[in-house]
Tab-separated table of C-alpha atoms in Angstrom:
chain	number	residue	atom	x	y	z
A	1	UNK	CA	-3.872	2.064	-15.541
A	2	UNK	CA	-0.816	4.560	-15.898
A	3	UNK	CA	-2.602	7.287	-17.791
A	4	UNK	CA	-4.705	6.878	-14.232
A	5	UNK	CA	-2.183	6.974	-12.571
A	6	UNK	CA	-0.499	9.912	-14.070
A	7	UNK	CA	-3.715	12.385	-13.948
A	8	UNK	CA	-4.046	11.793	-9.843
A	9	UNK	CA	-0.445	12.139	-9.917
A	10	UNK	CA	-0.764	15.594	-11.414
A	11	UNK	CA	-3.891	15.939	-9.124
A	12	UNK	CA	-1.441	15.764	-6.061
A	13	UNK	CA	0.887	18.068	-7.271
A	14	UNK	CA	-1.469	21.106	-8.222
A	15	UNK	CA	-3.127	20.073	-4.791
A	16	UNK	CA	0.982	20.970	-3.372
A	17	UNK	CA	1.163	23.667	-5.307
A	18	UNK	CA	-1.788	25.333	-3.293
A	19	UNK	CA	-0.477	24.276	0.037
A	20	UNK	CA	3.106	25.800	-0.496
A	21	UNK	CA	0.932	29.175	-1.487
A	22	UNK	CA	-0.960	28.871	1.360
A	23	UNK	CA	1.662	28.148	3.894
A	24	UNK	CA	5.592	28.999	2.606
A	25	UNK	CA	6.664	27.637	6.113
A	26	UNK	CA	5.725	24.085	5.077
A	27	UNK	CA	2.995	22.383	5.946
A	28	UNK	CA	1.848	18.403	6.949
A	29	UNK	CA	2.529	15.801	3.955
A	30	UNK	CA	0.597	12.241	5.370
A	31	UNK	CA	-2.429	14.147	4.771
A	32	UNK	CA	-1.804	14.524	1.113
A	33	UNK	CA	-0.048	10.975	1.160
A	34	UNK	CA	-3.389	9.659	2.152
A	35	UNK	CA	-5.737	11.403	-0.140
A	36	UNK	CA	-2.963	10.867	-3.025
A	37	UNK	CA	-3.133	6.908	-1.657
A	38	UNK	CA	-7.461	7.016	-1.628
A	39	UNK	CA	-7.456	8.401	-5.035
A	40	UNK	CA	-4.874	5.428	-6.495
A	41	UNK	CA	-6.289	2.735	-4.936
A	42	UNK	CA	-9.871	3.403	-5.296
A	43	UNK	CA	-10.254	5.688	-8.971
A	44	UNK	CA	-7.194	3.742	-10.430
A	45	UNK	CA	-7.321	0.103	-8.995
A	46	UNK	CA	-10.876	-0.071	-9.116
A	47	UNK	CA	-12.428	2.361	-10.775
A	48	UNK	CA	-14.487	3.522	-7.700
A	49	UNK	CA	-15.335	7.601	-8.549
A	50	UNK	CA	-13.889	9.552	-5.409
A	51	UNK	CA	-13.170	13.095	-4.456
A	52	UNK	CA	-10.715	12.851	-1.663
A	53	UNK	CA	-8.689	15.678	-2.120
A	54	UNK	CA	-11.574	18.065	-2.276
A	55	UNK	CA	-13.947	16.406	0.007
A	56	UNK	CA	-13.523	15.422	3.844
A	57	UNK	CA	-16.544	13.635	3.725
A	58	UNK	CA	-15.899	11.566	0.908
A	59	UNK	CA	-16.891	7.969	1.995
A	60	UNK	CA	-13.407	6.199	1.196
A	61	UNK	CA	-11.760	8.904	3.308
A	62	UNK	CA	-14.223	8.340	6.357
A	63	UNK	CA	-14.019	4.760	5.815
A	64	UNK	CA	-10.519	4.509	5.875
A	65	UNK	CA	-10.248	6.796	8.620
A	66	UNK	CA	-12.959	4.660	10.928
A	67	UNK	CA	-10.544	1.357	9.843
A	68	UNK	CA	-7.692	2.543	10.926
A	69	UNK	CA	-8.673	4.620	14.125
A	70	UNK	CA	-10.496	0.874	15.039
A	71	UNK	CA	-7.217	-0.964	14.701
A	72	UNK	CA	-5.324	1.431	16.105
A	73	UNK	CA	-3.483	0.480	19.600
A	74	UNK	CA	-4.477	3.813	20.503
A	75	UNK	CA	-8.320	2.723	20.527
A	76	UNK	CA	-9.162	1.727	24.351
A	77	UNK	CA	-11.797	0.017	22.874
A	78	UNK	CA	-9.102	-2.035	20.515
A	79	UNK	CA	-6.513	-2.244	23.199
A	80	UNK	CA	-9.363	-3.756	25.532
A	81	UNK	CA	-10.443	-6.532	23.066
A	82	UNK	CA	-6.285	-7.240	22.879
A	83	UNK	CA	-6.175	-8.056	26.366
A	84	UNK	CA	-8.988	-9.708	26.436
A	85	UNK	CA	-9.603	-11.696	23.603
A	86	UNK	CA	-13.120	-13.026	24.992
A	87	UNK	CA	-14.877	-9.958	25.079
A	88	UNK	CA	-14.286	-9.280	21.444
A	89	UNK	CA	-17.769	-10.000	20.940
A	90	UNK	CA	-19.459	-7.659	23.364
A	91	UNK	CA	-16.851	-4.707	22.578
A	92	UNK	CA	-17.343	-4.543	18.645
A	93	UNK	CA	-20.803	-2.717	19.054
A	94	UNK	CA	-18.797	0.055	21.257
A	95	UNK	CA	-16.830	1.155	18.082
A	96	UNK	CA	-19.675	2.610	16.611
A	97	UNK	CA	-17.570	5.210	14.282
A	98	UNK	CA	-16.102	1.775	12.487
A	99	UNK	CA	-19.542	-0.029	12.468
A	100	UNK	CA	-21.408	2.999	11.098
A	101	UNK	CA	-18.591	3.535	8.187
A	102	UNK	CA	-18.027	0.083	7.183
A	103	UNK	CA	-22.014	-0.277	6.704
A	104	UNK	CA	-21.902	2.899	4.340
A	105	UNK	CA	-18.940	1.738	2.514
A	106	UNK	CA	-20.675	-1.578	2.815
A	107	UNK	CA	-23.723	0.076	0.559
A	108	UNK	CA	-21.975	2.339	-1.517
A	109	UNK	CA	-19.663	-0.695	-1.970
A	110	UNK	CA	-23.004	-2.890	-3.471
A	111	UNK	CA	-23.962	-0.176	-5.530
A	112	UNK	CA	-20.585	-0.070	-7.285
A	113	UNK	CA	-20.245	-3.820	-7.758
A	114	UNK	CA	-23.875	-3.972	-9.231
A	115	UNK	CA	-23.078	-0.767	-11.512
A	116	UNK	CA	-19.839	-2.571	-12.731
A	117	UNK	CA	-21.302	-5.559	-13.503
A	118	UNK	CA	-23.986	-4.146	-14.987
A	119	UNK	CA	-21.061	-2.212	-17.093
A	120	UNK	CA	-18.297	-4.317	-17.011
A	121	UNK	CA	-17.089	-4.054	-21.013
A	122	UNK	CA	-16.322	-0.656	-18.932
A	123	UNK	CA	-14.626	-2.090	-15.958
A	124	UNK	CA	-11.022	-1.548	-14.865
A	125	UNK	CA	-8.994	-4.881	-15.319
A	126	UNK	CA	-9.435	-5.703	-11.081
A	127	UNK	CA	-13.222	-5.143	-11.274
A	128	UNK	CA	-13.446	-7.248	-14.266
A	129	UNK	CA	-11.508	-10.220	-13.188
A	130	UNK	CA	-13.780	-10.328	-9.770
A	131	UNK	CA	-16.586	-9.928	-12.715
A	132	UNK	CA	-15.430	-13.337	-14.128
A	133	UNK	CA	-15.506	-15.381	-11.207
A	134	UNK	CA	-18.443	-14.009	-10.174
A	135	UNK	CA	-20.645	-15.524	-13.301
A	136	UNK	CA	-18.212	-18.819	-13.444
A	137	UNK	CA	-20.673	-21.808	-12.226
A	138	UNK	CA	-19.829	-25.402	-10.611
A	139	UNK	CA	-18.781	-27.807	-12.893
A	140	UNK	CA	-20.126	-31.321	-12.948
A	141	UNK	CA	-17.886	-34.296	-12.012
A	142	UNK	CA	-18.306	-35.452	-15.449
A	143	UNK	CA	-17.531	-32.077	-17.099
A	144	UNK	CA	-14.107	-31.718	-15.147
A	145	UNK	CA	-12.955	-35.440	-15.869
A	146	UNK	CA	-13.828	-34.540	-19.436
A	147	UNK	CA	-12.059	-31.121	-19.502
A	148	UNK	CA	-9.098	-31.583	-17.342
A	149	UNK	CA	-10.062	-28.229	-15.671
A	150	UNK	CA	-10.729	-27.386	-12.218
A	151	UNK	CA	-14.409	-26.281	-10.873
A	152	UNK	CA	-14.945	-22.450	-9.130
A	153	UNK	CA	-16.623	-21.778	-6.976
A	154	UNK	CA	-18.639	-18.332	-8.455
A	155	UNK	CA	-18.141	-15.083	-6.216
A	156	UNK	CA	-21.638	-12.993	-4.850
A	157	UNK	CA	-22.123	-9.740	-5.079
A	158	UNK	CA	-21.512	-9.781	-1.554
A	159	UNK	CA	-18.274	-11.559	-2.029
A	160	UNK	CA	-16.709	-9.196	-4.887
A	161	UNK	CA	-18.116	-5.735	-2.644
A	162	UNK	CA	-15.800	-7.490	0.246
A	163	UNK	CA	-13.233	-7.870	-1.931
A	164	UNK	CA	-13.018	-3.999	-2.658
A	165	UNK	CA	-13.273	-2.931	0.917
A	166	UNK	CA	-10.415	-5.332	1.505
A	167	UNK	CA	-8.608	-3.881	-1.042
A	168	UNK	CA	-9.631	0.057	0.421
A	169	UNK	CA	-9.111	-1.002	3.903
A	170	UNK	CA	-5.478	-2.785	3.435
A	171	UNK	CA	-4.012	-1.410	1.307
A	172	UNK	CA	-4.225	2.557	1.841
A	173	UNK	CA	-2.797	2.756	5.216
A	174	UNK	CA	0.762	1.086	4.343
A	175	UNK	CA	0.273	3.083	0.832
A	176	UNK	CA	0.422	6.207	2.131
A	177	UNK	CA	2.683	6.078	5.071
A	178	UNK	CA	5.050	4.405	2.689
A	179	UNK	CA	4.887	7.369	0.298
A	180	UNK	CA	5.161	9.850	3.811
A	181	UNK	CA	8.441	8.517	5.075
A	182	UNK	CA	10.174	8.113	1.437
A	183	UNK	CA	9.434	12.066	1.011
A	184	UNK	CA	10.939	12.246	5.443
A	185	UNK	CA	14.194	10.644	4.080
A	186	UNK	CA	14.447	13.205	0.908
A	187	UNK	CA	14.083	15.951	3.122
A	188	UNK	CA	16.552	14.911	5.746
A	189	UNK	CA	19.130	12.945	3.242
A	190	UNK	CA	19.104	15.947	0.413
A	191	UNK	CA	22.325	14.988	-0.970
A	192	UNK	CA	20.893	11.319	-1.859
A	193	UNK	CA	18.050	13.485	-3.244
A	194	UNK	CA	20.093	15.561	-5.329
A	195	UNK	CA	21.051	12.102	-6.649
A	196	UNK	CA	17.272	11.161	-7.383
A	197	UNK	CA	16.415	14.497	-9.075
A	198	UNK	CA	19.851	14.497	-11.198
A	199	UNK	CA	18.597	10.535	-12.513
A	200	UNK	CA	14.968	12.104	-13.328
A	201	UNK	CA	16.553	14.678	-15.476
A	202	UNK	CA	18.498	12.371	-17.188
A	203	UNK	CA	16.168	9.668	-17.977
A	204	UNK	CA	13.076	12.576	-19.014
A	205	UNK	CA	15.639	14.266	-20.975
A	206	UNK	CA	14.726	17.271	-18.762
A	207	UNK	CA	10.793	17.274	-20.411
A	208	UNK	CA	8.420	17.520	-17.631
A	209	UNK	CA	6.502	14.761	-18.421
A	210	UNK	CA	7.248	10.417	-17.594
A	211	UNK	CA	6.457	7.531	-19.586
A	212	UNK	CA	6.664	3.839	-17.517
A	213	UNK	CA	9.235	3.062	-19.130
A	214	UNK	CA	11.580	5.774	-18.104
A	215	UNK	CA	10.135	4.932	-14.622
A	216	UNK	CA	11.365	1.557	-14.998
A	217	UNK	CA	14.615	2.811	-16.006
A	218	UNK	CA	15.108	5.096	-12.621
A	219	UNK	CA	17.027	2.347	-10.614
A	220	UNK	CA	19.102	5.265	-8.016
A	221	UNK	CA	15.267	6.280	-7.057
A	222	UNK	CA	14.212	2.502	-6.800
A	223	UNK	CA	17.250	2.160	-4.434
A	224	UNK	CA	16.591	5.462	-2.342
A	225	UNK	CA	12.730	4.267	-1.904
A	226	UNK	CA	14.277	0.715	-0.650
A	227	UNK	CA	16.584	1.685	1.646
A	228	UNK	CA	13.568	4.191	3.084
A	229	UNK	CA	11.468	1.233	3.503
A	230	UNK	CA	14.380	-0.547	5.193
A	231	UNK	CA	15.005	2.156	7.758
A	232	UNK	CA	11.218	2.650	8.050
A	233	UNK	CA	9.542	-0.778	7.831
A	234	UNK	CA	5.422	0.189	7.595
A	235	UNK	CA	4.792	-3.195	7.864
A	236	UNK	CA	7.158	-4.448	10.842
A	237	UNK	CA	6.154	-8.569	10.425
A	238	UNK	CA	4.419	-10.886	8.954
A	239	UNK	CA	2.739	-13.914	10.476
A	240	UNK	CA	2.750	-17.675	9.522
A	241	UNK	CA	1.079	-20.575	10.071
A	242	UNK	CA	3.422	-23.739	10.691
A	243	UNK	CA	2.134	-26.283	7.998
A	244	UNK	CA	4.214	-29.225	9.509
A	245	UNK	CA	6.488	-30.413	12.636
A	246	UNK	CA	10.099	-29.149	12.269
A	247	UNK	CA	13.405	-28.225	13.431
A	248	UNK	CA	15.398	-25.008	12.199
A	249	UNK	CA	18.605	-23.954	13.063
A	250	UNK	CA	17.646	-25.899	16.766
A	251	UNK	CA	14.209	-24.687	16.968
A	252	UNK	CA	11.750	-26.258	17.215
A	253	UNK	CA	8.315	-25.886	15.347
A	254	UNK	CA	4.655	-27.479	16.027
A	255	UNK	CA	2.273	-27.919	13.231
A	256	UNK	CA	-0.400	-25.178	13.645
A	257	UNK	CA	1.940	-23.037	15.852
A	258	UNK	CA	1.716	-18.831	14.692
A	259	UNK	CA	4.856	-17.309	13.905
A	260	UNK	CA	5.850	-13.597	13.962
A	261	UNK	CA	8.618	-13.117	11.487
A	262	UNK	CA	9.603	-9.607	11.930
A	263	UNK	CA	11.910	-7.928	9.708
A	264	UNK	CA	11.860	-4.493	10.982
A	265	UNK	CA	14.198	-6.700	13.675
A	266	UNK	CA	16.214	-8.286	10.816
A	267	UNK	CA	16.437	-5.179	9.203
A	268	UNK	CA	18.519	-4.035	11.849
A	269	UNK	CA	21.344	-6.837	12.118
A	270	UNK	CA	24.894	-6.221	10.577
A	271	UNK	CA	24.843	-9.707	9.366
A	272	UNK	CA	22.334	-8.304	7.013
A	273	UNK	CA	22.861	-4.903	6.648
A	274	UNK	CA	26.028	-3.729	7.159
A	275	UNK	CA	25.960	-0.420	8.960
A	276	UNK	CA	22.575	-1.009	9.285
A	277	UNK	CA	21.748	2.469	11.267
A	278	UNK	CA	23.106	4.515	8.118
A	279	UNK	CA	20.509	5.388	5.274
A	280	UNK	CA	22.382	3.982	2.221
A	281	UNK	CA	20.731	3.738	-0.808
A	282	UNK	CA	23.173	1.947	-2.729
A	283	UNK	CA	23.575	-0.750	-0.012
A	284	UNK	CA	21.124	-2.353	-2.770
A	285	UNK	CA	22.851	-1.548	-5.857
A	286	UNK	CA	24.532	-4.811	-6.094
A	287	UNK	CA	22.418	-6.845	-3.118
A	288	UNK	CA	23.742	-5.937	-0.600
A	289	UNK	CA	21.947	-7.909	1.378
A	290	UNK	CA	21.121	-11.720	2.229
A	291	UNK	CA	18.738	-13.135	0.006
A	292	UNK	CA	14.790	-13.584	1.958
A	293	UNK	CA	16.411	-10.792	4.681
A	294	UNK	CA	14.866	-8.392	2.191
A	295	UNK	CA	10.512	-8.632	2.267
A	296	UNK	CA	9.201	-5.269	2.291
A	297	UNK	CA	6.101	-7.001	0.544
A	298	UNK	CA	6.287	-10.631	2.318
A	299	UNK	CA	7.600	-13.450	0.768
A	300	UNK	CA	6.346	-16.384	-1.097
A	301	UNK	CA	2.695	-16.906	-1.912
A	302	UNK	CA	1.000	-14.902	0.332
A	303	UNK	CA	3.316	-11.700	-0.491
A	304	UNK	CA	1.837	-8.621	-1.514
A	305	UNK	CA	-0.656	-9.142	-5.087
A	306	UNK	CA	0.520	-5.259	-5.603
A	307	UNK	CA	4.121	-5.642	-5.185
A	308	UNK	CA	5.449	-4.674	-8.726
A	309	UNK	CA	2.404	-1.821	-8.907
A	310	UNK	CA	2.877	-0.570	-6.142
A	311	UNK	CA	6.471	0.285	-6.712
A	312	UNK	CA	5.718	1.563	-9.995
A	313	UNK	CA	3.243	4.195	-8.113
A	314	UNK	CA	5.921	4.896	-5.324
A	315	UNK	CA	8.602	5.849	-8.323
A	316	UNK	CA	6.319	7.629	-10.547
A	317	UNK	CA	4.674	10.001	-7.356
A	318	UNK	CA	8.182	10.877	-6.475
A	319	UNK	CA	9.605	11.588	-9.421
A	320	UNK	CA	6.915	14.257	-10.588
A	321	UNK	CA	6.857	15.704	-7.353
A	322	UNK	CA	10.758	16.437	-7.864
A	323	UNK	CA	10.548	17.653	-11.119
A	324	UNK	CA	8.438	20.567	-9.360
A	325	UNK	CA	9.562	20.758	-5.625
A	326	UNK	CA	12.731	20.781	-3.721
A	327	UNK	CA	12.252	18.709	-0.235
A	328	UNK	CA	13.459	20.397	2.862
A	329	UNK	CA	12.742	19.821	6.512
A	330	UNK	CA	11.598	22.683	8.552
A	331	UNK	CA	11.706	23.155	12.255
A	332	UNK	CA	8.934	21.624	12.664
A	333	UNK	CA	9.660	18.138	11.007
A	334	UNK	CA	9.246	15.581	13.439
């Protein structure tokens, strides 16, 4: 997927280019984040054709934009169905921008899966796994005693175009706001950024062009994108289900009880971070930091399946965009 990854990459920065033209003064970066993050997840992870950085009505955009604006606190319709759990039911039909998006994406989604499979020696590696499972049948009793292998059960159509608006719909928004609040810190930390632009050179040799495993090799940017996902956390908790009765540390857990493990809280404890409030990229350099205090994907099985990607696309969007732009704030940077 890099060579993917590299061409949107380059996409973004031409699409920069135009905006610094247009307005010298600077101009508003999420909205470029989240076309940048469209493009990725959809063209690269899935090889779903889009045009989000030309077109506003492109239907990943929209879609995106309906999912996010429905799960928004800001929604009343959202914040009613919060406080009152019961009327879920009866209030989903009110958010008629998310119901009218999701059953386009829902469509266009079909189409895709049924083109793919009808392609799939063509298929990006994602698409092609789902592929797989979707054409794997139930295997006897007898045949799985014989084999030693487990049964499947085989994915729908249905099931694999749910898959890829689960994959659209979670994973854009922490995507791009991730990418938006790494570029914040450059602007407002520009001697750590200096740092970051002196490590590109040396790894590229100065060309202007990166190969993943130079990316790999960028560990101060790796740091300064860690400790901007520390200070910013996009995704503040995670929940967990209590599998068993038990006792930690003097609590006390029920079996089936939710918990709300939030390290945008831990985050912000000496214990774990010393000076915790300062934005200290090499706070990580050696771990500086208690092992499992540190999940800016989750932890365990249910972590993040894009963890190691996804910082791979963080580094590499960074990296060309300062080997062609310096980062400042202007007076407008909020």
């Amino acid at each position: 997927m890099f060579p993917v990854f590299l061409t949107i990459t380059d996409n973004l920065t031409d699409q920069l280019k135009k905006a610094m033209v247009q307005s010298p003064e600077g101009f508003r970066i999420d909205e470029f984040m989240e076309r940048y993050s469209v493009k990725v997840i959809a063209q690269a992870f899935l090889g779903y054709p889009c045009n989000a950085f030309a077109d506003e009505d492109d239907v990943v955009l929209r879609y995106v934009h309906a999912f996010h604006d429905s799960t928004s606190a800001e929604n009343f319709i959202t914040g009613l169905a919060r406080l009152f759990p019961s009327l879920t039911t009866l209030l989903k039909p009110l958010d008629w921008k998310h119901k009218t998006w999701t059953r386009r994406m829902n469509r266009e989604a079909q189409t895709f899966v049924n083109h793919t499979q009808t392609n799939s020696c063509q298929a990006c590696p994602v698409m092609r796994s789902l592929i797989a499972h979707s054409i794997l049948a139930f295997k006897s009793k007898e045949d799985e005693t014989e084999s030693k292998l487990p049964s499947f059960n085989s994915l729908s159509e249905q099931d694999i175009a749910d898959q890829v608006m689960g994959l659209l719909a979670a994973g854009l928004g922490p995507f791009a706001v991730t990418l938006t609040f790494i570029i914040y810190c450059m602007a407002v930390n520009e001697g750590e950024q200096e740092k970051v632009v002196e490590e590109i050179k040396a790894t590229t040799s100065c060309k202007n062009i990166i190969d993943l495993e130079e990316i790999k090799r960028m560990k101060i940017l790796e740091r300064f994108i860690f400790e901007a996902m520390r200070v910013f956390p996009v995704a503040p908790g995670v929940t967990r289900e209590c599998v068993e009765d038990c006792v930690i540390f003097g609590h006390e857990f029920r079996r089936g009880m939710v918990i709300r493990i939030m390290s945008g809280a831990i985050y912000r404890k000496e214990e774990h971070f010393e000076q915790f409030h300062k934005f200290m990229p090499d706070r990580f350099k050696n771990g500086g930091h208690l092992k499992n205090a540190w999940m800016p994907f989750g932890l365990g099985p249910r972590k993040c399946v894009a963890d190691r990607l996804a910082l791979v696309i963080l580094k590499l969007c960074i990296a060309r965009i300062l080997q062609q732009f310096h980062i400042a704030a202007t007076e407008g940077t909020q």
